[in-house]
Amino acid sequence: MVVTGAAAGIGRATAVRVAREGARAAMLDIAEGPDVVEAITRSGGQARYWQADVSDEAAVAAAAGEMVAWLGGVDALLHVAGIMRGQQVPVGDVPVGLFDEVIGVNLRGSFLMVKHLAPALEAAGGAVVLTSSQGGVCEGSGSVAYGASKGGIHGLALTLERALEPRGVRVTEVAPGSVDTELFRRSVQEGLTRNPDIRLLEAAQGTAAPPEAVAAVMAFLASQDGAAVRGLVRTC
Ligand SMILES: NC(=O)c1ccc[n+]([C@@H]2O[C@H](COP(=O)([O-])OP(=O)(O)OC[C@H]3O[C@@H](n4cnc5c(N)ncnc54)[C@H](O)[C@@H]3O)[C@@H](O)[C@H]2O)c1
């Protein structure tokens, strides 16, 4: 299985989970020096790691080719990599560069990962699991760019379902609520510096789920046990 965003948070927990269940974990992340490979191999699992930016098509294409070769076919893409920027920035103050960066990583990155793994997924009759969010899909987000990117991923997932299902690839999308990761903690801090009265974010801090809870859903959706599930799955 291919797992992106595997160096930290939900992606890391997902890679550890699927490896524990016996899958070979081909992991991709922009971060370097992952201890996740060691963590998986130490407990008897098989893992390899590619350092690449999901918004860079050449890098994604190169990594995808190597991953397919190493795995000997791809039965699932669990695409988790993503960023959150611009929490509580008023729309009139959102820099275009920030907007483009978030759309580039979250939306373009989702498209590129599927684009370059689709032939292998079709050959294997595999599954795609994309990661959207409560913000931008179930309700608005505190970040204009993030909400737009996650709403875009929702549309991408619906469109991919229509395009790939007839070709034997099952497409689902997980929309997590608050999950206790670096992304979430940084986002809360960023929001609090701009708006000390954001009670909702503070409240969410107390109810954030562990990343392992979302990883369990990801692993289920990628497995044969999840074969009857279609479309959007909320963990919020
Ligand atoms: N944590 C939450 O509350 C929450 C809620 C809803 C949705 N999500 C989504 O879940 C996913 C994982 O988030 P998380 O909370 O685990 O975050 P995280 O910051 O803990 O982990 C994200 C990982 O993605 C990697 N990444 C970032 N940019 C990348 C790029 N350009 N190319 C490749 N890898 C890149 C990071 O290096 C990191 O390892 C994201 O898509 C996020 O939007 C998170």
Coordinates of N, CA and C and ligand atoms in Angstrom, one line a residue:
M1 N 0.8 -1.2 0.0 CA 0.0 0.0 0.0 C 0.9 1.2 0.0
V2 N 0.4 2.3 -0.6 CA 1.1 3.6 -0.6 C 0.4 4.5 0.4
V3 N 1.2 5.0 1.3 CA 0.7 5.9 2.3 C 1.5 7.2 2.3
T4 N 0.8 8.4 2.0 CA 1.4 9.7 2.0 C 1.2 10.4 3.3
G5 N 2.1 11.4 3.5 CA 2.1 12.1 4.8 C 2.5 11.2 6.0
A6 N 3.4 10.2 5.6 CA 3.6 9.1 6.6 C 4.7 9.5 7.6
A7 N 5.2 10.7 7.6 CA 6.3 11.0 8.6 C 5.7 11.4 9.9
A8 N 4.4 11.8 9.9 CA 3.8 12.4 11.1 C 2.3 12.1 11.2
G9 N 1.7 12.3 12.3 CA 0.3 12.4 12.5 C -0.5 11.2 12.0
I10 N -1.6 11.5 11.3 CA -2.5 10.5 10.8 C -1.8 9.6 9.8
G11 N -1.0 10.2 8.9 CA -0.3 9.4 7.9 C 0.6 8.4 8.5
R12 N 1.4 8.8 9.5 CA 2.3 7.9 10.2 C 1.5 6.8 10.9
A13 N 0.5 7.2 11.6 CA -0.3 6.1 12.3 C -0.9 5.2 11.3
T14 N -1.3 5.6 10.2 CA -1.9 4.8 9.1 C -0.9 3.8 8.6
A15 N 0.3 4.3 8.3 CA 1.4 3.4 7.8 C 1.7 2.3 8.8
V16 N 1.8 2.7 10.1 CA 2.1 1.7 11.1 C 1.0 0.7 11.2
R17 N -0.2 1.2 11.1 CA -1.4 0.3 11.2 C -1.4 -0.7 10.1
V18 N -1.3 -0.2 8.8 CA -1.4 -1.2 7.7 C -0.2 -2.1 7.7
A19 N 0.9 -1.7 8.1 CA 2.1 -2.6 8.1 C 1.9 -3.6 9.2
R20 N 1.3 -3.2 10.3 CA 1.0 -4.2 11.4 C 0.0 -5.3 10.9
E21 N -0.8 -4.9 10.0 CA -1.8 -5.8 9.4 C -1.3 -6.6 8.3
G22 N 0.0 -6.4 8.0 CA 0.7 -7.3 7.0 C 1.0 -6.7 5.6
A23 N 0.5 -5.4 5.4 CA 0.8 -4.7 4.1 C 2.2 -4.3 4.0
R24 N 2.8 -4.2 2.8 CA 4.1 -3.6 2.6 C 3.8 -2.1 2.5
A25 N 4.5 -1.3 3.3 CA 4.1 0.2 3.4 C 5.1 1.0 2.5
A26 N 4.7 1.5 1.4 CA 5.5 2.4 0.6 C 5.1 3.8 1.0
M27 N 5.9 4.5 1.8 CA 5.6 5.7 2.4 C 6.2 6.9 1.7
L28 N 5.5 8.0 1.6 CA 5.9 9.2 0.9 C 5.6 10.4 1.8
D29 N 6.6 11.3 1.9 CA 6.4 12.5 2.7 C 7.5 13.5 2.3
I30 N 7.2 14.8 2.5 CA 8.2 15.8 2.2 C 9.3 15.9 3.2
A31 N 9.0 15.4 4.4 CA 10.0 15.5 5.5 C 11.1 14.5 5.3
E32 N 12.2 14.8 5.9 CA 13.3 13.8 5.8 C 13.6 13.1 7.1
G33 N 14.4 12.1 7.1 CA 14.8 11.4 8.3 C 13.7 10.7 9.1
P34 N 12.9 9.9 8.4 CA 11.7 9.4 9.2 C 12.1 8.2 10.1
D35 N 11.7 8.2 11.3 CA 12.0 7.1 12.2 C 10.9 6.1 12.0
V36 N 9.9 6.4 11.1 CA 8.7 5.5 11.0 C 9.2 4.2 10.3
V37 N 10.2 4.3 9.4 CA 10.6 3.1 8.7 C 11.2 2.1 9.8
E38 N 12.0 2.7 10.6 CA 12.6 1.8 11.7 C 11.5 1.2 12.6
A39 N 10.6 2.1 12.9 CA 9.5 1.6 13.8 C 8.8 0.4 13.2
I40 N 8.5 0.5 11.9 CA 7.8 -0.6 11.3 C 8.7 -1.8 11.1
T41 N 9.9 -1.6 10.6 CA 10.7 -2.8 10.4 C 11.1 -3.5 11.7
R42 N 11.3 -2.7 12.8 CA 11.7 -3.3 14.1 C 10.6 -4.3 14.5
S43 N 9.3 -3.9 14.2 CA 8.3 -4.9 14.6 C 7.9 -5.9 13.6
G44 N 8.8 -6.1 12.6 CA 8.6 -7.2 11.7 C 7.9 -6.8 10.4
G45 N 7.6 -5.5 10.2 CA 6.9 -5.1 9.0 C 7.8 -4.7 7.9
Q46 N 7.3 -4.5 6.7 CA 8.1 -4.1 5.5 C 7.7 -2.7 5.1
A47 N 8.8 -1.9 5.1 CA 8.5 -0.5 4.8 C 9.7 0.2 4.0
R48 N 9.3 1.1 3.1 CA 10.3 1.9 2.4 C 9.7 3.3 2.3
Y49 N 10.7 4.3 2.2 CA 10.3 5.7 2.4 C 10.8 6.5 1.2
W50 N 9.9 7.3 0.6 CA 10.3 8.2 -0.4 C 10.1 9.7 0.1
Q51 N 11.1 10.5 -0.1 CA 11.0 11.9 0.3 C 10.6 12.7 -1.0
A52 N 9.4 13.2 -1.0 CA 9.0 13.9 -2.2 C 7.8 14.9 -1.8
D53 N 7.7 15.9 -2.6 CA 6.6 16.9 -2.4 C 5.5 16.5 -3.3
V54 N 4.3 16.3 -2.7 CA 3.1 15.8 -3.5 C 2.6 16.8 -4.5
S55 N 3.1 18.1 -4.4 CA 2.6 19.1 -5.3 C 3.6 19.2 -6.5
D56 N 4.6 18.4 -6.5 CA 5.7 18.5 -7.6 C 5.5 17.3 -8.5
E57 N 4.9 17.5 -9.7 CA 4.6 16.4 -10.6 C 5.7 15.5 -10.9
A58 N 6.9 16.1 -11.2 CA 8.0 15.2 -11.6 C 8.4 14.3 -10.4
A59 N 8.4 14.9 -9.2 CA 8.8 14.1 -8.0 C 7.8 13.0 -7.8
V60 N 6.5 13.3 -7.9 CA 5.5 12.3 -7.7 C 5.6 11.2 -8.7
A61 N 5.8 11.6 -10.0 CA 5.9 10.6 -11.0 C 7.0 9.6 -10.8
A62 N 8.2 10.2 -10.4 CA 9.4 9.4 -10.2 C 9.1 8.4 -9.0
A63 N 8.6 9.0 -7.9 CA 8.4 8.2 -6.7 C 7.3 7.1 -7.0
A64 N 6.3 7.4 -7.7 CA 5.2 6.5 -8.0 C 5.8 5.3 -8.8
G65 N 6.6 5.6 -9.8 CA 7.2 4.5 -10.6 C 8.0 3.5 -9.7
E66 N 8.8 4.1 -8.8 CA 9.7 3.3 -7.9 C 8.8 2.5 -6.9
M67 N 7.7 3.1 -6.4 CA 6.9 2.5 -5.5 C 6.2 1.3 -6.1
V68 N 5.7 1.4 -7.3 CA 5.0 0.3 -8.0 C 6.0 -0.8 -8.2
A69 N 7.2 -0.5 -8.6 CA 8.2 -1.6 -8.8 C 8.5 -2.3 -7.4
W70 N 8.7 -1.5 -6.4 CA 9.0 -2.1 -5.1 C 7.9 -3.0 -4.5
L71 N 6.6 -2.4 -4.7 CA 5.5 -3.2 -4.2 C 5.1 -4.3 -5.1
G72 N 5.4 -4.2 -6.3 CA 5.0 -5.2 -7.3 C 3.5 -5.1 -7.6
G73 N 3.0 -3.9 -7.6 CA 1.6 -3.6 -7.8 C 1.0 -2.8 -6.6
V74 N 0.0 -2.0 -6.8 CA -0.5 -1.2 -5.7 C -2.0 -1.5 -5.5
D75 N -2.3 -2.1 -4.3 CA -3.7 -2.4 -4.0 C -4.4 -1.3 -3.3
A76 N -3.6 -0.3 -2.8 CA -4.3 0.9 -2.1 C -3.4 2.1 -2.1
L77 N -4.0 3.2 -2.3 CA -3.4 4.5 -2.1 C -4.1 5.2 -0.9
L78 N -3.4 5.4 0.2 CA -4.0 6.1 1.3 C -3.3 7.5 1.3
H79 N -4.0 8.5 0.7 CA -3.4 9.8 0.6 C -3.7 10.7 1.7
V80 N -2.8 10.9 2.6 CA -3.1 11.7 3.8 C -2.3 13.0 3.9
A81 N -1.3 13.2 3.2 CA -0.4 14.4 3.2 C -1.3 15.6 3.1
G82 N -1.0 16.6 3.9 CA -1.7 17.9 3.7 C -1.2 18.9 4.7
I83 N -1.5 20.2 4.4 CA -1.1 21.3 5.3 C -2.3 22.2 5.6
M84 N -2.2 22.9 6.7 CA -3.2 23.9 7.1 C -2.4 25.2 7.4
R85 N -2.8 26.2 6.7 CA -2.3 27.6 6.9 C -3.4 28.6 6.9
G86 N -3.2 29.7 7.5 CA -4.1 30.8 7.4 C -5.3 30.8 8.3
Q87 N -5.1 30.1 9.5 CA -6.2 30.0 10.4 C -6.6 31.4 10.9
Q88 N -7.9 31.7 10.8 CA -8.5 33.0 11.3 C -7.9 34.2 10.6
V89 N -7.4 34.1 9.4 CA -7.0 35.2 8.6 C -8.2 35.7 7.8
P90 N -8.6 37.0 8.0 CA -9.8 37.5 7.3 C -9.5 37.4 5.8
V91 N -10.6 37.1 5.0 CA -10.5 36.8 3.6 C -9.7 37.9 2.9
G92 N -10.0 39.2 3.3 CA -9.3 40.3 2.6 C -7.8 40.4 2.8
D93 N -7.3 39.6 3.8 CA -5.9 39.6 4.2 C -5.2 38.3 3.7
V94 N -5.9 37.4 3.1 CA -5.2 36.1 2.8 C -4.3 36.4 1.6
P95 N -3.0 36.1 1.8 CA -2.0 36.3 0.7 C -2.3 35.3 -0.4
V96 N -2.2 35.7 -1.7 CA -2.4 34.8 -2.8 C -1.4 33.6 -2.7
G97 N -0.2 33.9 -2.3 CA 0.8 32.9 -2.2 C 0.4 31.8 -1.2
L98 N -0.2 32.2 -0.1 CA -0.6 31.2 0.9 C -1.8 30.4 0.4
F99 N -2.7 31.1 -0.3 CA -3.8 30.3 -0.9 C -3.3 29.3 -1.9
D100 N -2.4 29.7 -2.8 CA -1.9 28.8 -3.8 C -1.1 27.6 -3.2
E101 N -0.4 27.9 -2.1 CA 0.4 26.9 -1.5 C -0.5 25.8 -0.9
V102 N -1.5 26.2 -0.2 CA -2.5 25.2 0.4 C -3.2 24.4 -0.7
I103 N -3.7 25.1 -1.7 CA -4.4 24.4 -2.8 C -3.4 23.5 -3.5
G104 N -2.2 24.0 -3.6 CA -1.1 23.2 -4.3 C -0.8 21.9 -3.6
V105 N -0.6 21.9 -2.3 CA -0.3 20.7 -1.6 C -1.6 19.8 -1.4
N106 N -2.6 20.4 -1.0 CA -3.8 19.6 -0.6 C -4.6 19.1 -1.8
L107 N -4.9 20.0 -2.8 CA -5.8 19.6 -3.9 C -5.0 19.1 -5.1
R108 N -4.0 19.9 -5.5 CA -3.1 19.4 -6.6 C -2.4 18.1 -6.2
G109 N -1.9 18.1 -5.0 CA -1.2 16.9 -4.5 C -2.1 15.7 -4.6
S110 N -3.4 15.8 -4.2 CA -4.3 14.6 -4.2 C -4.5 14.2 -5.7
F111 N -4.6 15.1 -6.5 CA -4.8 14.8 -8.0 C -3.5 14.1 -8.5
L112 N -2.4 14.7 -8.2 CA -1.1 14.1 -8.8 C -0.9 12.7 -8.3
M113 N -1.1 12.4 -7.0 CA -0.9 11.1 -6.5 C -1.8 10.1 -7.2
V114 N -3.1 10.4 -7.4 CA -4.0 9.5 -8.1 C -3.6 9.4 -9.5
K115 N -3.3 10.5 -10.1 CA -2.9 10.5 -11.6 C -1.8 9.5 -11.8
H116 N -0.8 9.5 -11.0 CA 0.4 8.7 -11.3 C 0.3 7.2 -10.7
L117 N -0.7 7.0 -9.9 CA -0.8 5.6 -9.4 C -2.1 4.9 -10.0
A118 N -2.9 5.7 -10.8 CA -4.1 5.1 -11.3 C -3.9 3.9 -12.2
P119 N -2.9 3.8 -13.1 CA -2.7 2.6 -13.9 C -2.4 1.4 -13.0
A120 N -1.6 1.6 -12.0 CA -1.3 0.4 -11.1 C -2.5 0.0 -10.3
L121 N -3.3 1.0 -9.8 CA -4.5 0.7 -9.0 C -5.5 0.0 -9.9
E122 N -5.6 0.4 -11.1 CA -6.6 -0.3 -12.0 C -6.1 -1.7 -12.3
A123 N -4.8 -1.9 -12.5 CA -4.3 -3.3 -12.7 C -4.6 -4.2 -11.5
A124 N -4.6 -3.6 -10.3 CA -4.7 -4.4 -9.1 C -6.2 -4.5 -8.6
G125 N -7.1 -3.7 -9.2 CA -8.4 -3.6 -8.7 C -8.4 -3.0 -7.3
G126 N -7.6 -1.9 -7.1 CA -7.3 -1.4 -5.8 C -8.3 -0.3 -5.3
A127 N -7.8 0.3 -4.2 CA -8.7 1.3 -3.5 C -7.9 2.6 -3.3
V128 N -8.6 3.7 -3.5 CA -8.1 5.1 -3.2 C -8.8 5.6 -2.0
V129 N -8.1 6.1 -1.0 CA -8.7 6.8 0.1 C -8.1 8.2 0.2
L130 N -8.9 9.2 -0.1 CA -8.4 10.6 0.0 C -8.8 11.2 1.4
T131 N -8.1 12.2 1.8 CA -8.3 12.9 3.1 C -8.8 14.3 2.9
S132 N -10.1 14.5 3.2 CA -10.6 15.9 3.2 C -10.6 16.4 4.6
S133 N -11.7 16.9 5.1 CA -11.8 17.4 6.4 C -13.2 17.8 6.7
Q134 N -13.5 17.9 8.0 CA -14.8 18.4 8.5 C -14.9 19.9 7.9
G135 N -13.8 20.6 8.1 CA -13.8 22.0 7.6 C -13.7 22.0 6.0
G136 N -14.7 22.6 5.4 CA -14.7 22.6 3.9 C -15.6 21.6 3.3
V137 N -16.0 20.6 4.1 CA -16.9 19.6 3.5 C -18.2 19.5 4.3
C138 N -18.1 19.4 5.7 CA -19.3 19.3 6.5 C -19.7 20.6 7.0
E139 N -18.7 21.5 7.1 CA -19.0 22.9 7.5 C -17.9 23.8 7.0
G140 N -17.9 25.1 7.3 CA -16.9 26.0 6.8 C -15.6 25.7 7.7
S141 N -14.5 26.3 7.2 CA -13.2 26.1 7.9 C -12.8 27.5 8.4
G142 N -11.9 27.5 9.4 CA -11.4 28.8 9.9 C -10.3 29.3 9.0
S143 N -9.9 28.6 8.0 CA -9.0 29.0 7.0 C -9.6 29.0 5.6
V144 N -9.6 30.1 4.9 CA -10.2 30.2 3.6 C -9.6 29.2 2.6
A145 N -8.2 29.2 2.7 CA -7.5 28.4 1.7 C -7.7 26.9 2.0
Y146 N -7.6 26.6 3.3 CA -7.8 25.2 3.7 C -9.2 24.7 3.4
G147 N -10.2 25.4 3.8 CA -11.6 25.0 3.5 C -11.8 24.8 2.0
A148 N -11.3 25.8 1.2 CA -11.4 25.6 -0.3 C -10.7 24.4 -0.8
S149 N -9.5 24.1 -0.3 CA -8.8 22.9 -0.7 C -9.5 21.6 -0.4
K150 N -10.1 21.6 0.8 CA -10.7 20.4 1.3 C -12.1 20.2 0.6
G151 N -12.8 21.3 0.3 CA -14.0 21.2 -0.5 C -13.6 20.6 -1.9
G152 N -12.5 21.1 -2.4 CA -12.0 20.6 -3.7 C -11.7 19.1 -3.7
I153 N -11.1 18.7 -2.6 CA -10.8 17.2 -2.5 C -12.1 16.4 -2.5
H154 N -13.2 17.0 -1.9 CA -14.5 16.3 -1.9 C -15.0 16.2 -3.3
G155 N -14.9 17.2 -4.1 CA -15.3 17.2 -5.5 C -14.5 16.2 -6.3
L156 N -13.2 16.2 -6.0 CA -12.2 15.3 -6.7 C -12.6 13.9 -6.4
A157 N -12.9 13.6 -5.1 CA -13.2 12.2 -4.7 C -14.5 11.7 -5.5
L158 N -15.5 12.6 -5.5 CA -16.8 12.2 -6.2 C -16.5 12.0 -7.7
T159 N -15.6 12.8 -8.2 CA -15.3 12.7 -9.7 C -14.5 11.4 -10.0
L160 N -13.6 11.2 -9.1 CA -12.7 10.0 -9.3 C -13.5 8.7 -9.1
E161 N -14.5 8.8 -8.2 CA -15.4 7.6 -8.0 C -16.1 7.3 -9.3
R162 N -16.6 8.3 -9.9 CA -17.3 8.1 -11.2 C -16.4 7.6 -12.3
A163 N -15.1 8.1 -12.3 CA -14.2 7.8 -13.3 C -13.5 6.4 -13.1
L164 N -13.2 6.1 -11.9 CA -12.4 4.9 -11.6 C -13.2 3.7 -11.2
E165 N -14.3 3.9 -10.7 CA -15.1 2.7 -10.2 C -15.4 1.8 -11.4
P166 N -15.8 2.3 -12.6 CA -16.0 1.4 -13.7 C -14.7 0.7 -14.1
R167 N -13.6 1.2 -13.7 CA -12.3 0.6 -14.0 C -11.7 -0.3 -12.9
G168 N -12.6 -0.5 -11.9 CA -12.3 -1.5 -10.9 C -11.6 -0.9 -9.7
V169 N -11.6 0.4 -9.6 CA -10.9 1.1 -8.4 C -12.0 1.7 -7.5
R170 N -12.0 1.3 -6.3 CA -12.9 1.9 -5.3 C -12.4 3.2 -4.7
V171 N -13.2 4.2 -4.7 CA -12.7 5.5 -4.2 C -13.5 5.9 -3.0
T172 N -12.9 6.2 -1.9 CA -13.5 6.8 -0.7 C -12.8 8.0 -0.2
E173 N -13.4 8.7 0.7 CA -12.8 9.9 1.2 C -13.1 10.0 2.7
V174 N -12.1 10.3 3.5 CA -12.3 10.4 5.0 C -12.3 11.9 5.3
A175 N -13.3 12.3 6.0 CA -13.3 13.7 6.5 C -13.1 13.7 8.0
P176 N -11.9 13.9 8.5 CA -11.7 13.9 10.0 C -12.2 15.2 10.6
G177 N -12.6 15.0 11.9 CA -12.8 16.2 12.7 C -11.4 16.6 13.3
S178 N -11.4 17.1 14.5 CA -10.2 17.5 15.2 C -9.4 16.3 15.6
V179 N -8.1 16.2 15.2 CA -7.3 15.1 15.5 C -6.0 15.6 16.1
D180 N -5.6 15.0 17.2 CA -4.5 15.5 18.0 C -3.1 15.3 17.3
T181 N -2.8 16.2 16.4 CA -1.5 16.1 15.6 C -0.8 17.5 15.6
E182 N 0.4 17.5 15.1 CA 1.1 18.8 14.9 C 0.3 19.8 14.1
L183 N -0.3 19.3 13.0 CA -1.1 20.2 12.2 C -2.2 20.9 13.0
F184 N -2.9 20.1 13.8 CA -4.0 20.7 14.6 C -3.5 21.6 15.7
R185 N -2.4 21.2 16.4 CA -1.9 22.1 17.5 C -1.4 23.4 16.9
R186 N -0.7 23.3 15.8 CA -0.2 24.6 15.2 C -1.3 25.5 14.7
S187 N -2.3 24.9 14.2 CA -3.5 25.6 13.7 C -4.2 26.3 14.8
V188 N -4.3 25.6 16.0 CA -5.0 26.2 17.1 C -4.1 27.4 17.6
Q189 N -2.8 27.2 17.7 CA -2.0 28.3 18.1 C -2.0 29.5 17.2
E190 N -2.0 29.2 15.9 CA -2.1 30.3 14.9 C -3.4 31.0 15.0
G191 N -4.5 30.3 15.2 CA -5.8 31.0 15.4 C -5.8 31.8 16.6
L192 N -5.3 31.3 17.7 CA -5.3 32.0 19.0 C -4.5 33.3 18.9
T193 N -3.4 33.3 18.2 CA -2.7 34.6 18.1 C -3.5 35.6 17.3
R194 N -4.3 35.2 16.4 CA -5.1 36.2 15.6 C -6.4 36.6 16.3
N195 N -7.0 35.6 17.0 CA -8.3 35.8 17.6 C -8.3 35.1 18.9
P196 N -8.0 35.8 20.0 CA -7.9 35.1 21.3 C -9.3 34.6 21.8
D197 N -10.3 35.0 21.1 CA -11.6 34.6 21.5 C -12.2 33.4 20.7
I198 N -11.4 32.6 20.1 CA -11.9 31.6 19.3 C -12.2 30.4 20.2
R199 N -13.4 30.4 20.8 CA -13.7 29.4 21.8 C -13.9 28.0 21.2
L200 N -14.4 28.1 19.9 CA -14.6 26.8 19.3 C -13.3 26.0 19.1
L201 N -12.2 26.7 18.7 CA -11.0 26.0 18.6 C -10.5 25.5 19.9
E202 N -10.6 26.3 20.9 CA -10.2 25.9 22.3 C -10.9 24.7 22.7
A203 N -12.3 24.7 22.5 CA -13.1 23.6 22.9 C -12.7 22.3 22.1
A204 N -12.4 22.5 20.8 CA -12.0 21.4 20.0 C -10.7 20.7 20.6
Q205 N -9.8 21.5 21.1 CA -8.6 21.0 21.7 C -8.8 19.9 22.7
G206 N -9.9 20.1 23.5 CA -10.2 19.1 24.5 C -10.8 17.8 23.9
T207 N -11.3 17.8 22.7 CA -12.0 16.7 22.2 C -11.3 16.1 21.0
A208 N -10.1 16.5 20.7 CA -9.4 16.0 19.5 C -9.2 14.5 19.6
A209 N -9.4 13.7 18.5 CA -9.2 12.3 18.5 C -7.8 11.9 18.4
P210 N -7.3 10.8 18.8 CA -5.9 10.4 18.6 C -5.8 10.0 17.1
P211 N -4.6 10.2 16.5 CA -4.5 9.9 15.1 C -4.7 8.4 14.8
E212 N -4.5 7.5 15.8 CA -4.7 6.1 15.6 C -6.1 5.8 15.3
A213 N -7.1 6.6 15.8 CA -8.5 6.4 15.6 C -8.8 6.6 14.1
V214 N -8.3 7.6 13.5 CA -8.5 7.8 12.0 C -7.8 6.8 11.2
A215 N -6.5 6.4 11.7 CA -5.7 5.4 11.0 C -6.5 4.1 10.8
A216 N -7.2 3.7 11.9 CA -8.0 2.5 11.9 C -9.1 2.5 10.8
V217 N -9.7 3.7 10.6 CA -10.7 3.8 9.6 C -10.1 3.8 8.2
M218 N -8.9 4.4 8.0 CA -8.2 4.4 6.8 C -7.8 2.9 6.4
A219 N -7.3 2.2 7.4 CA -6.9 0.8 7.1 C -8.1 0.0 6.7
F220 N -9.2 0.2 7.4 CA -10.4 -0.6 7.1 C -10.9 -0.3 5.7
L221 N -10.9 1.0 5.3 CA -11.4 1.4 4.0 C -10.5 0.8 2.9
A222 N -9.2 0.6 3.2 CA -8.3 0.1 2.2 C -8.4 -1.5 2.1
S223 N -9.0 -2.1 3.1 CA -9.0 -3.5 3.2 C -10.2 -4.1 2.5
Q224 N -10.2 -5.4 2.3 CA -11.4 -6.1 1.7 C -12.6 -5.9 2.6
D225 N -12.4 -5.8 3.9 CA -13.6 -5.6 4.8 C -14.3 -4.3 4.5
G226 N -13.6 -3.4 3.9 CA -14.2 -2.1 3.6 C -14.8 -2.0 2.2
A227 N -14.8 -3.2 1.5 CA -15.2 -3.2 0.1 C -16.6 -2.7 -0.2
A228 N -17.5 -2.7 0.7 CA -18.8 -2.2 0.5 C -19.0 -0.7 0.7
V229 N -18.0 -0.1 1.2 CA -18.1 1.4 1.5 C -17.9 2.2 0.3
R230 N -18.7 3.2 0.2 CA -18.5 4.2 -1.0 C -18.5 5.6 -0.4
G231 N -17.8 6.5 -1.1 CA -18.0 7.9 -0.9 C -17.4 8.4 0.4
L232 N -18.1 9.4 1.0 CA -17.6 10.2 2.1 C -17.8 9.4 3.5
V233 N -16.7 9.3 4.2 CA -16.8 8.7 5.6 C -16.3 9.8 6.6
R234 N -17.2 10.2 7.5 CA -16.9 11.2 8.5 C -16.3 10.6 9.7
T235 N -15.2 11.1 10.3 CA -14.8 10.7 11.6 C -15.0 11.8 12.6
C236 N -15.9 12.8 12.2 CA -16.1 14.0 13.1 C -17.5 13.9 13.6
Ligands
LIG1 N1 -5.4 17.0 12.5 C1 -6.6 17.4 12.2 O1 -7.3 17.9 13.1 C2 -7.2 17.2 10.9 C3 -8.5 17.4 10.7 C4 -9.1 17.2 9.4 C5 -8.3 16.8 8.4 N2 -6.9 16.6 8.6 C6 -6.1 16.2 7.4 O2 -5.4 15.0 7.7 C7 -4.2 15.0 7.0 C8 -3.0 14.7 7.9 O3 -3.0 15.7 8.8 P1 -2.2 15.6 10.2 O4 -3.1 16.2 11.2 O5 -1.8 14.2 10.4 O6 -1.0 16.6 10.0 P2 0.6 16.5 10.3 O7 1.1 17.8 10.1 O8 0.8 15.8 11.6 O9 1.1 15.5 9.2 C9 1.0 15.8 7.8 C10 2.2 15.2 7.1 O10 2.1 15.6 5.7 C11 3.4 15.9 5.3 N3 3.4 16.9 4.2 C12 3.1 18.2 4.2 N4 3.2 18.8 3.1 C13 3.6 17.8 2.2 C14 4.0 17.8 0.8 N5 4.0 18.9 0.1 N6 4.4 16.6 0.3 C15 4.4 15.5 1.0 N7 4.1 15.4 2.3 C16 3.7 16.6 2.9 C17 4.1 16.5 6.5 O11 5.5 16.5 6.4 C18 3.5 15.6 7.6 O12 4.4 14.5 7.8 C19 -4.1 16.3 6.3 O13 -4.6 16.2 4.9 C20 -5.1 17.2 7.1 O14 -5.6 18.2 6.3 C21 -6.4 16.7 9.8

